Amino acid sequence: TTQFHRDVLYPLDVIYAHEFLALAPHELTFDDLESAQRDVLDALAFRVGSATPGAFIDEAWHALPTLRRLVGFDGGWDGVQGEAWDVLCEALQFPEVLQFPISLLTGAALVEGVVRVLSKRFKT
């Protein structure tokens, strides 16, 4: 149940199976949890090991020198990442976002993060 990879960074953290089991309002076995997780991931066509927002964010930073120049100031890139994760987390509240590839959602979230960070920087 715990997939540990490089996305276990802010704002994500490892969530162990026993923590999910403790949250359930009724008796739940580990096998029930694994089955439910498999059903959800299958419904979303998710494959473990597939590209994740964290991987796309990291790749954008390394591949785009213009991005590094734009937000390379103290707290700039960290702020952009935080804002992008906020946008992605907000988007998850709307089921229609599931029709878009994670790369597109992440790219849009990064752009919004840049806009928010630069807006804050130049307002002060």
CSV table of N, CA and C in Angstrom, one decimal:
chain,number,residue,atom,x,y,z
A,1,THR,N,0.8,-1.2,0.0
A,1,THR,CA,0.0,0.0,0.0
A,1,THR,C,0.9,1.3,0.0
A,2,THR,N,2.0,1.2,0.5
A,2,THR,CA,2.9,2.4,0.5
A,2,THR,C,3.8,2.3,-0.7
A,3,GLN,N,3.5,3.2,-1.6
A,3,GLN,CA,4.5,3.4,-2.7
A,3,GLN,C,5.4,4.5,-2.4
A,4,PHE,N,6.7,4.2,-2.2
A,4,PHE,CA,7.6,5.2,-1.8
A,4,PHE,C,8.5,5.5,-3.0
A,5,HIS,N,8.4,6.8,-3.5
A,5,HIS,CA,9.2,7.2,-4.6
A,5,HIS,C,9.5,8.7,-4.3
A,6,ARG,N,10.1,9.4,-5.3
A,6,ARG,CA,10.5,10.7,-5.1
A,6,ARG,C,9.4,11.7,-4.8
A,7,ASP,N,8.2,11.4,-5.0
A,7,ASP,CA,7.1,12.3,-4.7
A,7,ASP,C,6.8,12.4,-3.2
A,8,VAL,N,7.6,11.7,-2.4
A,8,VAL,CA,7.4,11.8,-0.9
A,8,VAL,C,8.2,13.0,-0.4
A,9,LEU,N,7.8,14.1,-0.9
A,9,LEU,CA,8.4,15.4,-0.5
A,9,LEU,C,7.2,16.3,-0.2
A,10,TYR,N,7.6,17.5,0.3
A,10,TYR,CA,6.5,18.4,0.6
A,10,TYR,C,5.7,18.6,-0.7
A,11,PRO,N,4.4,18.6,-0.7
A,11,PRO,CA,3.5,18.6,0.5
A,11,PRO,C,3.1,17.1,0.8
A,12,LEU,N,3.7,16.2,0.1
A,12,LEU,CA,3.3,14.8,0.3
A,12,LEU,C,4.1,14.1,1.4
A,13,ASP,N,3.6,13.1,2.0
A,13,ASP,CA,4.3,12.3,3.0
A,13,ASP,C,3.8,10.9,2.9
A,14,VAL,N,4.6,10.0,3.4
A,14,VAL,CA,4.3,8.6,3.4
A,14,VAL,C,3.0,8.4,4.3
A,15,ILE,N,2.1,7.6,3.8
A,15,ILE,CA,0.9,7.2,4.5
A,15,ILE,C,0.9,5.7,4.6
A,16,TYR,N,1.0,5.1,5.7
A,16,TYR,CA,1.1,3.7,5.9
A,16,TYR,C,-0.3,3.0,6.0
A,17,ALA,N,-0.4,1.8,5.6
A,17,ALA,CA,-1.6,1.0,5.5
A,17,ALA,C,-2.3,1.1,6.9
A,18,HIS,N,-1.6,0.9,8.0
A,18,HIS,CA,-2.3,0.9,9.3
A,18,HIS,C,-2.9,2.2,9.6
A,19,GLU,N,-2.4,3.3,9.0
A,19,GLU,CA,-3.0,4.6,9.2
A,19,GLU,C,-4.4,4.7,8.5
A,20,PHE,N,-4.4,4.2,7.3
A,20,PHE,CA,-5.7,4.1,6.6
A,20,PHE,C,-6.7,3.2,7.3
A,21,LEU,N,-6.2,2.1,7.8
A,21,LEU,CA,-7.1,1.2,8.5
A,21,LEU,C,-7.7,1.8,9.7
A,22,ALA,N,-6.9,2.6,10.4
A,22,ALA,CA,-7.4,3.3,11.6
A,22,ALA,C,-8.4,4.4,11.3
A,23,LEU,N,-8.4,4.9,10.1
A,23,LEU,CA,-9.4,6.0,9.7
A,23,LEU,C,-10.7,5.4,9.3
A,24,ALA,N,-10.8,4.1,8.9
A,24,ALA,CA,-12.1,3.6,8.5
A,24,ALA,C,-13.1,3.6,9.6
A,25,PRO,N,-14.3,4.0,9.3
A,25,PRO,CA,-15.4,4.0,10.3
A,25,PRO,C,-15.9,2.6,10.7
A,26,HIS,N,-15.4,1.6,10.0
A,26,HIS,CA,-15.9,0.2,10.3
A,26,HIS,C,-14.7,-0.7,10.2
A,27,GLU,N,-14.9,-2.0,10.5
A,27,GLU,CA,-13.9,-3.0,10.5
A,27,GLU,C,-13.4,-3.2,9.0
A,28,LEU,N,-12.1,-3.1,8.8
A,28,LEU,CA,-11.5,-3.2,7.5
A,28,LEU,C,-10.2,-4.0,7.6
A,29,THR,N,-10.0,-4.9,6.7
A,29,THR,CA,-8.8,-5.7,6.7
A,29,THR,C,-7.8,-5.1,5.7
A,30,PHE,N,-6.6,-5.6,5.9
A,30,PHE,CA,-5.6,-5.1,4.9
A,30,PHE,C,-5.9,-5.5,3.5
A,31,ASP,N,-6.4,-6.8,3.3
A,31,ASP,CA,-6.8,-7.2,2.0
A,31,ASP,C,-8.0,-6.4,1.4
A,32,ASP,N,-8.9,-6.0,2.3
A,32,ASP,CA,-10.0,-5.1,1.8
A,32,ASP,C,-9.4,-3.7,1.3
A,33,LEU,N,-8.4,-3.2,2.1
A,33,LEU,CA,-7.8,-2.0,1.7
A,33,LEU,C,-7.1,-2.1,0.4
A,34,GLU,N,-6.3,-3.2,0.2
A,34,GLU,CA,-5.6,-3.4,-1.0
A,34,GLU,C,-6.5,-3.5,-2.2
A,35,SER,N,-7.6,-4.2,-2.0
A,35,SER,CA,-8.6,-4.4,-3.1
A,35,SER,C,-9.2,-3.1,-3.5
A,36,ALA,N,-9.6,-2.3,-2.5
A,36,ALA,CA,-10.2,-1.0,-2.7
A,36,ALA,C,-9.2,-0.1,-3.5
A,37,GLN,N,-8.0,-0.1,-3.0
A,37,GLN,CA,-6.9,0.7,-3.7
A,37,GLN,C,-6.8,0.3,-5.1
A,38,ARG,N,-6.7,-1.0,-5.4
A,38,ARG,CA,-6.5,-1.5,-6.7
A,38,ARG,C,-7.7,-1.1,-7.6
A,39,ASP,N,-8.9,-1.1,-7.1
A,39,ASP,CA,-10.1,-0.7,-7.8
A,39,ASP,C,-10.1,0.7,-8.2
A,40,VAL,N,-9.7,1.6,-7.2
A,40,VAL,CA,-9.7,3.0,-7.5
A,40,VAL,C,-8.6,3.3,-8.5
A,41,LEU,N,-7.4,2.8,-8.3
A,41,LEU,CA,-6.3,3.0,-9.3
A,41,LEU,C,-6.7,2.5,-10.7
A,42,ASP,N,-7.3,1.4,-10.7
A,42,ASP,CA,-7.7,0.8,-12.0
A,42,ASP,C,-8.8,1.7,-12.7
A,43,ALA,N,-9.7,2.2,-11.9
A,43,ALA,CA,-10.8,3.1,-12.5
A,43,ALA,C,-10.2,4.4,-13.0
A,44,LEU,N,-9.1,4.8,-12.4
A,44,LEU,CA,-8.4,6.0,-12.9
A,44,LEU,C,-7.3,5.7,-13.9
A,45,ALA,N,-7.2,4.5,-14.3
A,45,ALA,CA,-6.2,4.0,-15.3
A,45,ALA,C,-4.8,4.4,-14.8
A,46,PHE,N,-4.5,4.4,-13.5
A,46,PHE,CA,-3.2,4.7,-12.9
A,46,PHE,C,-2.4,3.5,-12.9
A,47,ARG,N,-1.1,3.7,-13.2
A,47,ARG,CA,-0.2,2.6,-13.1
A,47,ARG,C,1.0,3.0,-12.2
A,48,VAL,N,1.3,2.2,-11.2
A,48,VAL,CA,2.4,2.5,-10.3
A,48,VAL,C,3.7,2.6,-11.2
A,49,GLY,N,4.4,3.6,-10.9
A,49,GLY,CA,5.6,3.8,-11.7
A,49,GLY,C,5.4,4.8,-12.9
A,50,SER,N,4.2,5.2,-13.1
A,50,SER,CA,3.9,6.1,-14.1
A,50,SER,C,4.3,7.5,-13.7
A,51,ALA,N,4.4,8.4,-14.6
A,51,ALA,CA,4.8,9.8,-14.3
A,51,ALA,C,3.9,10.5,-13.3
A,52,THR,N,4.5,11.2,-12.4
A,52,THR,CA,3.7,11.9,-11.4
A,52,THR,C,4.0,13.4,-11.4
A,53,PRO,N,3.1,14.2,-10.8
A,53,PRO,CA,3.4,15.7,-10.8
A,53,PRO,C,4.8,16.0,-10.3
A,54,GLY,N,5.2,15.3,-9.2
A,54,GLY,CA,6.6,15.7,-8.7
A,54,GLY,C,7.7,15.4,-9.7
A,55,ALA,N,7.5,14.4,-10.5
A,55,ALA,CA,8.5,14.1,-11.5
A,55,ALA,C,8.5,15.2,-12.6
A,56,PHE,N,7.3,15.6,-13.0
A,56,PHE,CA,7.1,16.6,-14.0
A,56,PHE,C,7.7,18.0,-13.6
A,57,ILE,N,7.4,18.3,-12.3
A,57,ILE,CA,7.9,19.5,-11.7
A,57,ILE,C,9.4,19.5,-11.7
A,58,ASP,N,10.0,18.5,-11.3
A,58,ASP,CA,11.4,18.3,-11.2
A,58,ASP,C,12.1,18.4,-12.6
A,59,GLU,N,11.4,17.7,-13.5
A,59,GLU,CA,12.0,17.8,-14.9
A,59,GLU,C,11.9,19.2,-15.5
A,60,ALA,N,10.8,19.9,-15.3
A,60,ALA,CA,10.7,21.2,-15.8
A,60,ALA,C,11.8,22.1,-15.3
A,61,TRP,N,12.1,22.0,-14.0
A,61,TRP,CA,13.2,22.8,-13.4
A,61,TRP,C,14.5,22.5,-14.1
A,62,HIS,N,14.8,21.3,-14.3
A,62,HIS,CA,16.1,20.9,-14.9
A,62,HIS,C,16.1,21.2,-16.4
A,63,ALA,N,15.0,21.1,-17.1
A,63,ALA,CA,15.0,21.3,-18.5
A,63,ALA,C,14.8,22.7,-19.0
A,64,LEU,N,14.4,23.6,-18.2
A,64,LEU,CA,14.0,25.0,-18.6
A,64,LEU,C,14.9,26.0,-17.9
A,65,PRO,N,16.0,26.4,-18.6
A,65,PRO,CA,16.8,27.5,-18.0
A,65,PRO,C,16.1,28.8,-17.8
A,66,THR,N,15.1,29.0,-18.7
A,66,THR,CA,14.3,30.3,-18.5
A,66,THR,C,13.5,30.3,-17.3
A,67,LEU,N,13.0,29.1,-16.9
A,67,LEU,CA,12.2,29.0,-15.6
A,67,LEU,C,13.2,29.2,-14.5
A,68,ARG,N,14.4,28.7,-14.5
A,68,ARG,CA,15.3,28.9,-13.4
A,68,ARG,C,15.7,30.4,-13.3
A,69,ARG,N,15.8,31.1,-14.4
A,69,ARG,CA,16.1,32.5,-14.4
A,69,ARG,C,15.0,33.3,-13.8
A,70,LEU,N,13.8,32.9,-14.2
A,70,LEU,CA,12.5,33.6,-13.8
A,70,LEU,C,12.3,33.5,-12.3
A,71,VAL,N,12.5,32.4,-11.8
A,71,VAL,CA,12.1,32.2,-10.3
A,71,VAL,C,13.3,31.7,-9.5
A,72,GLY,N,14.5,32.0,-10.0
A,72,GLY,CA,15.7,31.5,-9.3
A,72,GLY,C,16.0,32.4,-8.1
A,73,PHE,N,15.2,33.4,-7.7
A,73,PHE,CA,15.5,34.2,-6.5
A,73,PHE,C,15.2,33.4,-5.3
A,74,ASP,N,15.7,33.9,-4.2
A,74,ASP,CA,15.5,33.3,-2.9
A,74,ASP,C,14.0,33.1,-2.6
A,75,GLY,N,13.6,31.8,-2.4
A,75,GLY,CA,12.2,31.4,-2.1
A,75,GLY,C,11.4,31.3,-3.4
A,76,GLY,N,11.9,31.7,-4.5
A,76,GLY,CA,11.1,31.7,-5.7
A,76,GLY,C,10.6,30.3,-6.2
A,77,TRP,N,11.6,29.4,-6.4
A,77,TRP,CA,11.2,28.1,-6.9
A,77,TRP,C,10.4,27.3,-5.8
A,78,ASP,N,10.8,27.5,-4.6
A,78,ASP,CA,10.0,26.8,-3.5
A,78,ASP,C,8.6,27.3,-3.5
A,79,GLY,N,8.4,28.6,-3.6
A,79,GLY,CA,7.1,29.2,-3.7
A,79,GLY,C,6.3,28.7,-4.8
A,80,VAL,N,6.9,28.6,-6.0
A,80,VAL,CA,6.2,28.1,-7.2
A,80,VAL,C,5.8,26.7,-7.0
A,81,GLN,N,6.6,25.8,-6.5
A,81,GLN,CA,6.3,24.4,-6.2
A,81,GLN,C,5.1,24.4,-5.2
A,82,GLY,N,5.2,25.1,-4.2
A,82,GLY,CA,4.1,25.1,-3.2
A,82,GLY,C,2.7,25.6,-3.8
A,83,GLU,N,2.8,26.6,-4.6
A,83,GLU,CA,1.6,27.1,-5.3
A,83,GLU,C,1.1,26.1,-6.3
A,84,ALA,N,2.0,25.4,-7.0
A,84,ALA,CA,1.6,24.4,-8.0
A,84,ALA,C,0.9,23.2,-7.3
A,85,TRP,N,1.5,22.8,-6.2
A,85,TRP,CA,0.8,21.7,-5.4
A,85,TRP,C,-0.5,22.1,-4.9
A,86,ASP,N,-0.7,23.4,-4.5
A,86,ASP,CA,-2.0,23.9,-4.0
A,86,ASP,C,-3.0,23.8,-5.2
A,87,VAL,N,-2.6,24.3,-6.4
A,87,VAL,CA,-3.5,24.2,-7.5
A,87,VAL,C,-3.9,22.8,-7.8
A,88,LEU,N,-2.9,21.9,-7.8
A,88,LEU,CA,-3.2,20.5,-8.1
A,88,LEU,C,-4.2,19.9,-7.1
A,89,CYS,N,-3.9,20.2,-5.8
A,89,CYS,CA,-4.8,19.7,-4.8
A,89,CYS,C,-6.2,20.2,-4.9
A,90,GLU,N,-6.3,21.5,-5.2
A,90,GLU,CA,-7.6,22.1,-5.4
A,90,GLU,C,-8.3,21.5,-6.6
A,91,ALA,N,-7.6,21.2,-7.7
A,91,ALA,CA,-8.2,20.6,-8.9
A,91,ALA,C,-8.8,19.2,-8.6
A,92,LEU,N,-8.2,18.5,-7.7
A,92,LEU,CA,-8.7,17.2,-7.4
A,92,LEU,C,-10.1,17.1,-6.9
A,93,GLN,N,-10.6,18.3,-6.5
A,93,GLN,CA,-12.0,18.3,-6.0
A,93,GLN,C,-13.0,18.3,-7.1
A,94,PHE,N,-12.5,18.4,-8.3
A,94,PHE,CA,-13.4,18.4,-9.5
A,94,PHE,C,-13.1,17.2,-10.4
A,95,PRO,N,-14.1,16.3,-10.5
A,95,PRO,CA,-13.9,15.0,-11.2
A,95,PRO,C,-13.5,15.2,-12.7
A,96,GLU,N,-13.9,16.3,-13.3
A,96,GLU,CA,-13.7,16.5,-14.7
A,96,GLU,C,-12.2,16.7,-15.0
A,97,VAL,N,-11.4,17.0,-14.0
A,97,VAL,CA,-9.9,17.1,-14.3
A,97,VAL,C,-9.3,15.8,-14.7
A,98,LEU,N,-10.0,14.7,-14.3
A,98,LEU,CA,-9.4,13.4,-14.6
A,98,LEU,C,-9.4,13.1,-16.1
A,99,GLN,N,-10.0,13.9,-16.9
A,99,GLN,CA,-10.0,13.7,-18.4
A,99,GLN,C,-8.7,14.2,-19.0
A,100,PHE,N,-7.9,15.0,-18.2
A,100,PHE,CA,-6.7,15.6,-18.7
A,100,PHE,C,-5.5,14.8,-18.3
A,101,PRO,N,-4.4,14.7,-19.1
A,101,PRO,CA,-3.2,14.0,-18.7
A,101,PRO,C,-2.5,14.8,-17.5
A,102,ILE,N,-1.9,14.0,-16.7
A,102,ILE,CA,-1.2,14.6,-15.5
A,102,ILE,C,-0.2,15.6,-15.9
A,103,SER,N,0.5,15.4,-17.1
A,103,SER,CA,1.5,16.3,-17.5
A,103,SER,C,0.9,17.7,-17.9
A,104,LEU,N,-0.3,17.7,-18.5
A,104,LEU,CA,-1.0,19.0,-18.8
A,104,LEU,C,-1.4,19.7,-17.5
A,105,LEU,N,-2.0,18.9,-16.6
A,105,LEU,CA,-2.4,19.6,-15.3
A,105,LEU,C,-1.2,20.1,-14.6
A,106,THR,N,-0.1,19.4,-14.5
A,106,THR,CA,1.1,19.9,-13.8
A,106,THR,C,1.6,21.1,-14.5
A,107,GLY,N,1.7,21.1,-15.8
A,107,GLY,CA,2.2,22.3,-16.5
A,107,GLY,C,1.4,23.5,-16.3
A,108,ALA,N,0.1,23.3,-16.3
A,108,ALA,CA,-0.8,24.5,-16.0
A,108,ALA,C,-0.6,24.9,-14.6
A,109,ALA,N,-0.5,24.0,-13.6
A,109,ALA,CA,-0.3,24.3,-12.2
A,109,ALA,C,1.0,25.1,-12.0
A,110,LEU,N,2.0,24.7,-12.7
A,110,LEU,CA,3.3,25.4,-12.6
A,110,LEU,C,3.2,26.8,-13.2
A,111,VAL,N,2.5,27.0,-14.3
A,111,VAL,CA,2.4,28.3,-14.8
A,111,VAL,C,1.6,29.2,-13.8
A,112,GLU,N,0.6,28.6,-13.2
A,112,GLU,CA,-0.2,29.4,-12.2
A,112,GLU,C,0.6,29.7,-11.0
A,113,GLY,N,1.5,28.7,-10.6
A,113,GLY,CA,2.4,29.0,-9.5
A,113,GLY,C,3.4,30.1,-9.8
A,114,VAL,N,3.9,30.1,-11.0
A,114,VAL,CA,4.8,31.2,-11.3
A,114,VAL,C,4.1,32.6,-11.3
A,115,VAL,N,2.9,32.6,-11.8
A,115,VAL,CA,2.1,33.9,-11.8
A,115,VAL,C,1.8,34.3,-10.4
A,116,ARG,N,1.4,33.4,-9.5
A,116,ARG,CA,1.1,33.8,-8.1
A,116,ARG,C,2.4,34.3,-7.4
A,117,VAL,N,3.5,33.6,-7.6
A,117,VAL,CA,4.7,33.9,-6.9
A,117,VAL,C,5.2,35.3,-7.4
A,118,LEU,N,5.2,35.5,-8.7
A,118,LEU,CA,5.7,36.8,-9.2
A,118,LEU,C,4.8,37.9,-8.8
A,119,SER,N,3.5,37.6,-8.8
A,119,SER,CA,2.5,38.7,-8.4
A,119,SER,C,2.8,39.1,-6.9
A,120,LYS,N,3.0,38.1,-6.1
A,120,LYS,CA,3.3,38.5,-4.7
A,120,LYS,C,4.6,39.2,-4.6
A,121,ARG,N,5.6,38.8,-5.3
A,121,ARG,CA,6.9,39.5,-5.3
A,121,ARG,C,6.9,40.9,-5.7
A,122,PHE,N,6.1,41.2,-6.7
A,122,PHE,CA,6.1,42.6,-7.3
A,122,PHE,C,5.1,43.4,-6.6
A,123,LYS,N,4.1,42.9,-5.8
A,123,LYS,CA,3.2,43.7,-5.1
A,123,LYS,C,3.8,44.3,-3.8
A,124,THR,N,4.9,43.6,-3.3
A,124,THR,CA,5.5,44.1,-2.1
A,124,THR,C,6.7,45.0,-2.4
